[in-house]
JSON list of C-alpha atoms in Angstrom, two decimals:
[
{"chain": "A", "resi": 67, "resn": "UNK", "atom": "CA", "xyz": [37.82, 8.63, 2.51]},
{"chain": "A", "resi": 68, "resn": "UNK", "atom": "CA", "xyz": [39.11, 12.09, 1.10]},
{"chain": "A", "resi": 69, "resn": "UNK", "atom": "CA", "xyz": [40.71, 12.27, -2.78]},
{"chain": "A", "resi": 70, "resn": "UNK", "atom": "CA", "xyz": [44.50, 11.83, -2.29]},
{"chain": "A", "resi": 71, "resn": "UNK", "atom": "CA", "xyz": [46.64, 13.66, -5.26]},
{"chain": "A", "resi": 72, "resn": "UNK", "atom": "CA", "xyz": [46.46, 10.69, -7.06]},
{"chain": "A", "resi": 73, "resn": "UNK", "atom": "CA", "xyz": [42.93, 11.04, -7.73]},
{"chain": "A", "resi": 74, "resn": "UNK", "atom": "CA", "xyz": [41.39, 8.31, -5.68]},
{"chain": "A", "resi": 75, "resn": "UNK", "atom": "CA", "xyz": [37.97, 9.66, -5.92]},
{"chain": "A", "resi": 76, "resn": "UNK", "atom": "CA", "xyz": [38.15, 9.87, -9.52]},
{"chain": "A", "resi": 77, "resn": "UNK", "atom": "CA", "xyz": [36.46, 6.48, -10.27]},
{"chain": "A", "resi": 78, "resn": "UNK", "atom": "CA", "xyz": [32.98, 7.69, -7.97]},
{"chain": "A", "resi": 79, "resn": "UNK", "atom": "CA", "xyz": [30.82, 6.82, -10.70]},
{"chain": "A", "resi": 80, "resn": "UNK", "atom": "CA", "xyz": [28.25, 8.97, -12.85]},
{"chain": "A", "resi": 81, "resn": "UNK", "atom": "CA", "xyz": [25.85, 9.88, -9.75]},
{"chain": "A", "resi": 82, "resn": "UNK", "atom": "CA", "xyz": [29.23, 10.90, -7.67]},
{"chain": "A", "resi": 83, "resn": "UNK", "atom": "CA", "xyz": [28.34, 10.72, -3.93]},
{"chain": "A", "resi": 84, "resn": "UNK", "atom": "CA", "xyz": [25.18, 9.60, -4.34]},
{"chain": "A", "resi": 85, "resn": "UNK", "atom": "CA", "xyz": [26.08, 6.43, -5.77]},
{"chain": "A", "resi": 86, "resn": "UNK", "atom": "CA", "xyz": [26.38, 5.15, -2.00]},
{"chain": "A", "resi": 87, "resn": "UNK", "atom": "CA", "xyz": [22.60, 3.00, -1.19]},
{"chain": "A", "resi": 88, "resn": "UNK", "atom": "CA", "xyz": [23.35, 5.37, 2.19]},
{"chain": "A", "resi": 89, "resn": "UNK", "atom": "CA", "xyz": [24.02, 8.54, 1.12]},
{"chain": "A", "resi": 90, "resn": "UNK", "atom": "CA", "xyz": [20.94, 8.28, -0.76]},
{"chain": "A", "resi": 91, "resn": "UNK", "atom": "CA", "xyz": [19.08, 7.44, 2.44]},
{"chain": "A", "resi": 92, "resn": "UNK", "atom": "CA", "xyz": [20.68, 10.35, 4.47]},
{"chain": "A", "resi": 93, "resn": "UNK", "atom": "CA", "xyz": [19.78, 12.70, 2.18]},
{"chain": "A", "resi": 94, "resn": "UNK", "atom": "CA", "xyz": [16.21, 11.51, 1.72]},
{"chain": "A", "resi": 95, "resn": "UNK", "atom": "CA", "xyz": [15.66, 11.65, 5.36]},
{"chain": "A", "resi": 96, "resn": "UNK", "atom": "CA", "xyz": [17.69, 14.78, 5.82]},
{"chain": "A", "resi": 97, "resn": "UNK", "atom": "CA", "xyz": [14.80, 16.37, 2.74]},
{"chain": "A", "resi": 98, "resn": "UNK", "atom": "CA", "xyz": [11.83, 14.99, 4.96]},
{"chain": "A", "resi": 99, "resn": "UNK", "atom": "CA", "xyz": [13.10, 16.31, 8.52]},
{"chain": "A", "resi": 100, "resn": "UNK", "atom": "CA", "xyz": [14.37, 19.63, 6.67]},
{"chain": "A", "resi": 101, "resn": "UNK", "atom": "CA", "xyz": [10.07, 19.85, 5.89]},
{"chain": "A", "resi": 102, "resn": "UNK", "atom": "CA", "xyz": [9.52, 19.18, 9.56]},
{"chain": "A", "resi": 103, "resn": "UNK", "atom": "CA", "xyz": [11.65, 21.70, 10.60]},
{"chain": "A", "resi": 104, "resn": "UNK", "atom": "CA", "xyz": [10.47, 24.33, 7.90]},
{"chain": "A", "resi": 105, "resn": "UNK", "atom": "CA", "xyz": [6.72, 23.59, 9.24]},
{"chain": "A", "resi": 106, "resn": "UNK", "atom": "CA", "xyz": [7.67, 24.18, 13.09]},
{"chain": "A", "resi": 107, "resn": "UNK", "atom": "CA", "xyz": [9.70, 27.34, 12.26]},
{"chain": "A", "resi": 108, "resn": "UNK", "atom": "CA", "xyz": [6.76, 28.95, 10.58]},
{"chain": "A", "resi": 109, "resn": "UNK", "atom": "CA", "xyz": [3.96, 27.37, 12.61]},
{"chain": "A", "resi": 110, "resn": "UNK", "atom": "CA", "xyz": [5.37, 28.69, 16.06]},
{"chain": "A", "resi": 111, "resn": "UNK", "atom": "CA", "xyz": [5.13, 31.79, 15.19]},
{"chain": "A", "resi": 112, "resn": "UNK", "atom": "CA", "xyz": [1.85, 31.57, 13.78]},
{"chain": "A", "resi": 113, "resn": "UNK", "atom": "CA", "xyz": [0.91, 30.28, 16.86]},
{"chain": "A", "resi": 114, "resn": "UNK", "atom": "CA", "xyz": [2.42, 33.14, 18.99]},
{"chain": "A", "resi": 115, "resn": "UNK", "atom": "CA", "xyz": [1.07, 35.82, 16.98]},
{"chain": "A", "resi": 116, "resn": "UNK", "atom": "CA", "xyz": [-2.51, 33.79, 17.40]},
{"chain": "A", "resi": 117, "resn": "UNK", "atom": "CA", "xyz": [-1.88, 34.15, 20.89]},
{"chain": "A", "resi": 118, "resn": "UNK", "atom": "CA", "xyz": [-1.80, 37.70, 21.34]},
{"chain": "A", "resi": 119, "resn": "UNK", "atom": "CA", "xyz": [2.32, 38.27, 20.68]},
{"chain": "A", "resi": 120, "resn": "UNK", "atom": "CA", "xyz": [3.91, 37.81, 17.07]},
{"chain": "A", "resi": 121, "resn": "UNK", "atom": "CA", "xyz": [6.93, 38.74, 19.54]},
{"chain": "A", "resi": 122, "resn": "UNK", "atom": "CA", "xyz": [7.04, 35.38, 21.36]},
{"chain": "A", "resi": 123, "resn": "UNK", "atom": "CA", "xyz": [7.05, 33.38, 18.84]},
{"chain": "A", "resi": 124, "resn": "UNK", "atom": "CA", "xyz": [10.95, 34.09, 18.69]},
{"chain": "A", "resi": 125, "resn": "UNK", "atom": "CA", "xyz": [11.27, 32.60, 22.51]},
{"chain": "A", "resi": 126, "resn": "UNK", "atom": "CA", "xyz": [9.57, 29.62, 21.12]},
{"chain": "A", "resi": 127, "resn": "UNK", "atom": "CA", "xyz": [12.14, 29.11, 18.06]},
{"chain": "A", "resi": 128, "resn": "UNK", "atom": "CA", "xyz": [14.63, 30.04, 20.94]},
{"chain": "A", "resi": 129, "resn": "UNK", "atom": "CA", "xyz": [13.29, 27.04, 22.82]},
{"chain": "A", "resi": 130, "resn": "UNK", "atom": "CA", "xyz": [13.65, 24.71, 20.60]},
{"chain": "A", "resi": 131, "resn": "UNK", "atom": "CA", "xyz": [16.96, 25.65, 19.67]},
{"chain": "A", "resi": 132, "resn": "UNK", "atom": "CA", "xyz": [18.20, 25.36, 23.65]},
{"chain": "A", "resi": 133, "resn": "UNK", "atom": "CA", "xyz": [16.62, 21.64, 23.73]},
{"chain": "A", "resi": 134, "resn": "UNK", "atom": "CA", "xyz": [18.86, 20.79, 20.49]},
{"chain": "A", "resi": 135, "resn": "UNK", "atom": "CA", "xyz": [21.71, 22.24, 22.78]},
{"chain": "A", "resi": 136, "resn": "UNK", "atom": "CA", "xyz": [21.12, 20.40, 25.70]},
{"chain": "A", "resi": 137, "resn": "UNK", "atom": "CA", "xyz": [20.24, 16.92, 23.58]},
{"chain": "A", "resi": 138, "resn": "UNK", "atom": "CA", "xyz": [23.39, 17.66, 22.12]},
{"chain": "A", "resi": 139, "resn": "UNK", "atom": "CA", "xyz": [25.12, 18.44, 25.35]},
{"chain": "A", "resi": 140, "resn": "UNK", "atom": "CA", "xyz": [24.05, 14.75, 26.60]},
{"chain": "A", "resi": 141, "resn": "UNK", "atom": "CA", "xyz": [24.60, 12.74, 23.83]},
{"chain": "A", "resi": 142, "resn": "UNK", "atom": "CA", "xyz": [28.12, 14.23, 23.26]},
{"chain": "A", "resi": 143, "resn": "UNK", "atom": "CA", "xyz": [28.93, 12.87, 26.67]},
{"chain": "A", "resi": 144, "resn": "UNK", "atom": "CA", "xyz": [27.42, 9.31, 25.99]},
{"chain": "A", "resi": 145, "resn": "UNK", "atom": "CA", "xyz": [28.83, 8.23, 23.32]},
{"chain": "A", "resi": 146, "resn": "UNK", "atom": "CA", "xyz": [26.43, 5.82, 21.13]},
{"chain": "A", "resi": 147, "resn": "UNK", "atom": "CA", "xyz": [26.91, 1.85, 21.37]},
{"chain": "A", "resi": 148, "resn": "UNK", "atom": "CA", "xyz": [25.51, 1.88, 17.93]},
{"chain": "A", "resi": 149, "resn": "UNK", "atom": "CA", "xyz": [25.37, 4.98, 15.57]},
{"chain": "A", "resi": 150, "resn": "UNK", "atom": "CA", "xyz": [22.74, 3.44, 13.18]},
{"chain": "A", "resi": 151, "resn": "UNK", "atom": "CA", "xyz": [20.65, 2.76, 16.47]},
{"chain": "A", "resi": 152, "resn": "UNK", "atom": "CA", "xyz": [20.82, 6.21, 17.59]},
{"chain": "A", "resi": 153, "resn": "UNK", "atom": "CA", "xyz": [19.79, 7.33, 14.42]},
{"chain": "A", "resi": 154, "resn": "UNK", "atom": "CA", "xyz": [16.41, 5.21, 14.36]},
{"chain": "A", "resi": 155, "resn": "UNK", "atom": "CA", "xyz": [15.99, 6.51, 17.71]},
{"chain": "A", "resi": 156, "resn": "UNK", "atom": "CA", "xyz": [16.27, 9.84, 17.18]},
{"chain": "A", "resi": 157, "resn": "UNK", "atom": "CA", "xyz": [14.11, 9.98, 14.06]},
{"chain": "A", "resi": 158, "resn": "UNK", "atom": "CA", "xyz": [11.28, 8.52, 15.47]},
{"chain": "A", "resi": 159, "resn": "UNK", "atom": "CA", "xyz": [11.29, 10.17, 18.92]},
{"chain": "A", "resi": 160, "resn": "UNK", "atom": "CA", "xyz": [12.25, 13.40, 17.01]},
{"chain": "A", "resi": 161, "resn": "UNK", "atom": "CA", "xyz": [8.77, 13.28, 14.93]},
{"chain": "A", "resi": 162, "resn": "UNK", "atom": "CA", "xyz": [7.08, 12.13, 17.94]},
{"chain": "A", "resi": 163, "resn": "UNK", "atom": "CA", "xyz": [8.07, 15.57, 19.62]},
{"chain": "A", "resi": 164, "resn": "UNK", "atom": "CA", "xyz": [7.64, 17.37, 16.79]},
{"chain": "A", "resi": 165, "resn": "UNK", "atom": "CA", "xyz": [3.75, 15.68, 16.70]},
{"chain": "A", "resi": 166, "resn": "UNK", "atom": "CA", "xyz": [3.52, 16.98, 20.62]},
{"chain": "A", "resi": 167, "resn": "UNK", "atom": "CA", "xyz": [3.68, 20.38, 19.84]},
{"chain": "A", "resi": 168, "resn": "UNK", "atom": "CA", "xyz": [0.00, 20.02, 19.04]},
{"chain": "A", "resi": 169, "resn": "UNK", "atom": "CA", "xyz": [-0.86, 19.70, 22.47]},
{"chain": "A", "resi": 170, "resn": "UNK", "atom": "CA", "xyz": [0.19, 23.61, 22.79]},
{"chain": "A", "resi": 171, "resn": "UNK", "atom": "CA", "xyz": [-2.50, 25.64, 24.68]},
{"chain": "A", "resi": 172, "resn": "UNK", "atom": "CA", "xyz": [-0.48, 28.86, 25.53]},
{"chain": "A", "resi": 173, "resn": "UNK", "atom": "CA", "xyz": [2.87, 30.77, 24.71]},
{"chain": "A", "resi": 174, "resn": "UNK", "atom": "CA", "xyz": [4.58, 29.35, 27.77]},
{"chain": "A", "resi": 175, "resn": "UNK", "atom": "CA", "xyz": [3.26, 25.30, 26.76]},
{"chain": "A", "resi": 176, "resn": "UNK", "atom": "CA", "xyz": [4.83, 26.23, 22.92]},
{"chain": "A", "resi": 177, "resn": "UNK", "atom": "CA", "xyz": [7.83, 27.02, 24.66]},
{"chain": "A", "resi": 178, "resn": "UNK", "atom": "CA", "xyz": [7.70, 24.03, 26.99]},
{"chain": "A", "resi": 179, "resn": "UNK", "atom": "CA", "xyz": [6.88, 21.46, 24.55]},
{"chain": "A", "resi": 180, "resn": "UNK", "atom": "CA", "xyz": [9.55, 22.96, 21.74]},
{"chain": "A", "resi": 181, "resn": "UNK", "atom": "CA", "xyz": [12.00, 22.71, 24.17]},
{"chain": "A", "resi": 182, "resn": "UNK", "atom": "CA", "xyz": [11.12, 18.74, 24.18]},
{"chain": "A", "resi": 183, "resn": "UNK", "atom": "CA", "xyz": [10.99, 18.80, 20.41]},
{"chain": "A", "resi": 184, "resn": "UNK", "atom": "CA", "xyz": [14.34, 20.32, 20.31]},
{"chain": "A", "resi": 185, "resn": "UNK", "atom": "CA", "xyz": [16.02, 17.28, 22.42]},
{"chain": "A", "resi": 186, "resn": "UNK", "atom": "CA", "xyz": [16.34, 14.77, 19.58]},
{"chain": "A", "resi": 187, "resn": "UNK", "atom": "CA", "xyz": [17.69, 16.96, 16.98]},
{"chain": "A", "resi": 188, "resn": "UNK", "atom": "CA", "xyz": [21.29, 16.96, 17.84]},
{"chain": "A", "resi": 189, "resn": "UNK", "atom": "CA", "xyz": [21.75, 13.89, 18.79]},
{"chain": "A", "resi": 190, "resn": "UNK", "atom": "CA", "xyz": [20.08, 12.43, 15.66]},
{"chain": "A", "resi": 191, "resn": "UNK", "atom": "CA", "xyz": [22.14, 14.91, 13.25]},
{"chain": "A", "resi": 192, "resn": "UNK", "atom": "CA", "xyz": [25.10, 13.94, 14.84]},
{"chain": "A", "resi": 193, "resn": "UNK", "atom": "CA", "xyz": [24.26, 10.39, 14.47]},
{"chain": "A", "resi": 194, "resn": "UNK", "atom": "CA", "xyz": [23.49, 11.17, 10.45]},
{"chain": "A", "resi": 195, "resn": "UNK", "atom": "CA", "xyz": [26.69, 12.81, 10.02]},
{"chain": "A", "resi": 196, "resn": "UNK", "atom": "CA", "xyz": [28.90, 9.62, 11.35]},
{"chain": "A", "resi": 197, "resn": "UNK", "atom": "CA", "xyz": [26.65, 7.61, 8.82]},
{"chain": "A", "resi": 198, "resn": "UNK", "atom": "CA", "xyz": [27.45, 10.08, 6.25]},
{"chain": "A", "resi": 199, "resn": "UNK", "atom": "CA", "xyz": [30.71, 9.48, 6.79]},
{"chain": "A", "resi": 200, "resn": "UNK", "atom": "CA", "xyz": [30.31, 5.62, 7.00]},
{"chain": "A", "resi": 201, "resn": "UNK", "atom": "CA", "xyz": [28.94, 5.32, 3.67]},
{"chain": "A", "resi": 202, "resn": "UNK", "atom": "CA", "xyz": [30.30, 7.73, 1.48]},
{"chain": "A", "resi": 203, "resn": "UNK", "atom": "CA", "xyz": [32.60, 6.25, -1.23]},
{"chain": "A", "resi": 204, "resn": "UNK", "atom": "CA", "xyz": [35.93, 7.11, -1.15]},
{"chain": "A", "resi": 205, "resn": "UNK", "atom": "CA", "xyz": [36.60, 10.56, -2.28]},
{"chain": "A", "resi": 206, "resn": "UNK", "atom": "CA", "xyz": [33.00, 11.96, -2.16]},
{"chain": "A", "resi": 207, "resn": "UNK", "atom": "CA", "xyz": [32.82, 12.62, 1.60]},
{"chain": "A", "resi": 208, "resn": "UNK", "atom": "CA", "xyz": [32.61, 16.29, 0.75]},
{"chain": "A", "resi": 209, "resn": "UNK", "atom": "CA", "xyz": [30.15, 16.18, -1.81]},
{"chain": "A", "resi": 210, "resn": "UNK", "atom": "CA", "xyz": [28.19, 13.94, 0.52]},
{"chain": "A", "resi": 211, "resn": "UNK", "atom": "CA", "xyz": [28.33, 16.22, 3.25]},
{"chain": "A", "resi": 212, "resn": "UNK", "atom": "CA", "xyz": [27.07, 18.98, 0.91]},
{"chain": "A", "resi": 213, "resn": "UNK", "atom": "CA", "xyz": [24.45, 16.52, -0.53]},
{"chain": "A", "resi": 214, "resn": "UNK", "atom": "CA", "xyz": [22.72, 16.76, 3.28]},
{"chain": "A", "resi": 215, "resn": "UNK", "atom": "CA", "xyz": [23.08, 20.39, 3.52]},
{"chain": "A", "resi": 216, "resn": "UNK", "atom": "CA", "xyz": [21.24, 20.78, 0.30]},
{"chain": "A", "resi": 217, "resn": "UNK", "atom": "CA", "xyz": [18.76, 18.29, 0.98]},
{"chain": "A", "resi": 218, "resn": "UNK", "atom": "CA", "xyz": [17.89, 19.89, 4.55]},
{"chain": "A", "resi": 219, "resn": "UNK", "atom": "CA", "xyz": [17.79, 23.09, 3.16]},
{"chain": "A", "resi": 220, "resn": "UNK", "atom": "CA", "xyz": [15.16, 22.02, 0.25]},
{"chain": "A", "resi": 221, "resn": "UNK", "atom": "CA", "xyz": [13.27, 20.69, 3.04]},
{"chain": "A", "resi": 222, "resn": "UNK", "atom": "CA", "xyz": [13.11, 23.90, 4.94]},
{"chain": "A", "resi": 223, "resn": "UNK", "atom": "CA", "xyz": [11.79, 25.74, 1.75]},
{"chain": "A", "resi": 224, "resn": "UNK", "atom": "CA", "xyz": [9.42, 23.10, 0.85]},
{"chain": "A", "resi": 225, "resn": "UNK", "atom": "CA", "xyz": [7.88, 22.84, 4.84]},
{"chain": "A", "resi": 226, "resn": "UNK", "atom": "CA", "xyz": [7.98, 26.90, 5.32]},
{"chain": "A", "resi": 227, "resn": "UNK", "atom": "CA", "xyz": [5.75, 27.06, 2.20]},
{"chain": "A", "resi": 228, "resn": "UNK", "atom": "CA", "xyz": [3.25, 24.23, 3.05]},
{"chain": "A", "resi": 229, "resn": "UNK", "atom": "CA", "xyz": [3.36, 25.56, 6.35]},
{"chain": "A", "resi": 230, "resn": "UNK", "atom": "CA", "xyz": [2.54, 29.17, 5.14]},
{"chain": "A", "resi": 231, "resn": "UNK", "atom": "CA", "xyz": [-0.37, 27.10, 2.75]},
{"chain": "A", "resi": 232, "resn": "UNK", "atom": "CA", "xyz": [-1.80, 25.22, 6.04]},
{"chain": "A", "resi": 233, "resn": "UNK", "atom": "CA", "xyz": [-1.97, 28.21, 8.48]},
{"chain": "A", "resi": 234, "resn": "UNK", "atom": "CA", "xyz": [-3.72, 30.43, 6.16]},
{"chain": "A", "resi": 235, "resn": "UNK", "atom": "CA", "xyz": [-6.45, 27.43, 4.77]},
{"chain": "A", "resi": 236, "resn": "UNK", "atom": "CA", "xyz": [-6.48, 25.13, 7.91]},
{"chain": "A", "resi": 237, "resn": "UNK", "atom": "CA", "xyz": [-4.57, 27.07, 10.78]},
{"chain": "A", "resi": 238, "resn": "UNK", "atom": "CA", "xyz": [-1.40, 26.41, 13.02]},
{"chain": "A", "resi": 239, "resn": "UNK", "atom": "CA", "xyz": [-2.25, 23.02, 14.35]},
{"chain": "A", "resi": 240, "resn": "UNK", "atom": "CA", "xyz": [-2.62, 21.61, 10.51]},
{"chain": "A", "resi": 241, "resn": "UNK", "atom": "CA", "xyz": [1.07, 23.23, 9.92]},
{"chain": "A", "resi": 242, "resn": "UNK", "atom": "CA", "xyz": [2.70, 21.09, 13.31]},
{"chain": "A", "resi": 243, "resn": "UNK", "atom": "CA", "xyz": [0.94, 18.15, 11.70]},
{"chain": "A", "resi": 244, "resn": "UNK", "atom": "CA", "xyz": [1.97, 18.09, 8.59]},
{"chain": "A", "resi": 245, "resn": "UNK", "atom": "CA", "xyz": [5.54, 18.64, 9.46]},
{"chain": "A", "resi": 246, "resn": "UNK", "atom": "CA", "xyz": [5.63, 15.67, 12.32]},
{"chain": "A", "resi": 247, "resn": "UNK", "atom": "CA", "xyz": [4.02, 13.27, 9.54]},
{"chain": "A", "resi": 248, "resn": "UNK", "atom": "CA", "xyz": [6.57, 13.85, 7.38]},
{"chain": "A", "resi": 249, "resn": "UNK", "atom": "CA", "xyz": [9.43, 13.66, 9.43]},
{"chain": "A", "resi": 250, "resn": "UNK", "atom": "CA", "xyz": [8.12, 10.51, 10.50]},
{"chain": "A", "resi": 251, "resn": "UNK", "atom": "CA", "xyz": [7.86, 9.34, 6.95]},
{"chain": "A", "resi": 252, "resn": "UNK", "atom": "CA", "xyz": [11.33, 10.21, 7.11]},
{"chain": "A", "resi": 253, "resn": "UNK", "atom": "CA", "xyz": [12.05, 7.96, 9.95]},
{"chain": "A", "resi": 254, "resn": "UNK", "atom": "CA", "xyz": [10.35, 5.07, 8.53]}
]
């Protein structure tokens, strides 16, 4: 899958990496969770500082940070009987956590239910990158790998500024919305 010296990656084509039907998907669904994520980083704090403590809202990102760990933890010792399947899985349970941060009340629920929210993402990351690898042409691994960075990145800015849009016109809970709908569109 990597260029030899020969130049095996030579002949990609015009769009490069993207020229893979895959690639294309990974990186549309890596854009659409990157929004989910931008939405939940900027909401929970929101919803801290609504709460009485700005400061919090960190133990909240914290939160769902440890869940990716611990997801990530699991799956790593389970390895998947199908890739693709853990994938699907992890998209749509991923938005469906993501969604169940609405049901935050308090600080301590936030952190609760982020930890849950957090689950998912490892797993289904780790599931994209093996599908990255899958169906990236030869010699354009790297640039397909860098197409998913980009596109999760993109996704981050794009959700952190809705997100900043939705707390100030509609309030926290619109921002956890919006970001669980579209990673779900993602999913689909």
């Amino acid at each position: 899958r990597y260029p030899s010296a020969d130049g095996a990656g030579a002949n990609a084509g015009l769009l490069g990496a993207l020229g893979s039907p895959g690639v294309r998907t990974v990186v549309l669904y890596a854009a659409t969770v990157g929004v989910g994520f931008g939405s939940v980083e900027l909401a929970m704090p929101a919803f801290a500082e609504a709460h009485g403590s700005r400061e919090l809202g960190g133990l909240a990102l914290a939160s769902f940070s440890a869940g990716s760990l611990v997801g990530g933890l699991v799956a790593g010792m389970r390895p998947p009987r199908s890739v693709l399947r853990r994938f699907v899985l992890g998209s749509l349970v991923l938005a469906a956590a993501l969604l169940g941060l609405l049901l935050a009340v308090s600080i301590p629920t936030l952190c609760l239910l982020a930890f849950v929210a957090g689950l998912p993402i490892a797993p289904t990351i780790g599931a994209l990158y093996a599908l990255i690898d899958r169906s990236a042409r030869a010699g354009t691994a790297a640039e397909s790998f860098a197409w998913f960075g980009t596109a999760v990145s993109i996704g981050v800015a794009t959700g952190s500024a809705l997100a900043g849009t939705l707390i100030d016109e509609h309030g926290v809970r619109a921002a956890f919305a919006a970001g669980a709908a579209i990673a779900f569109c993602g999913a689909l």
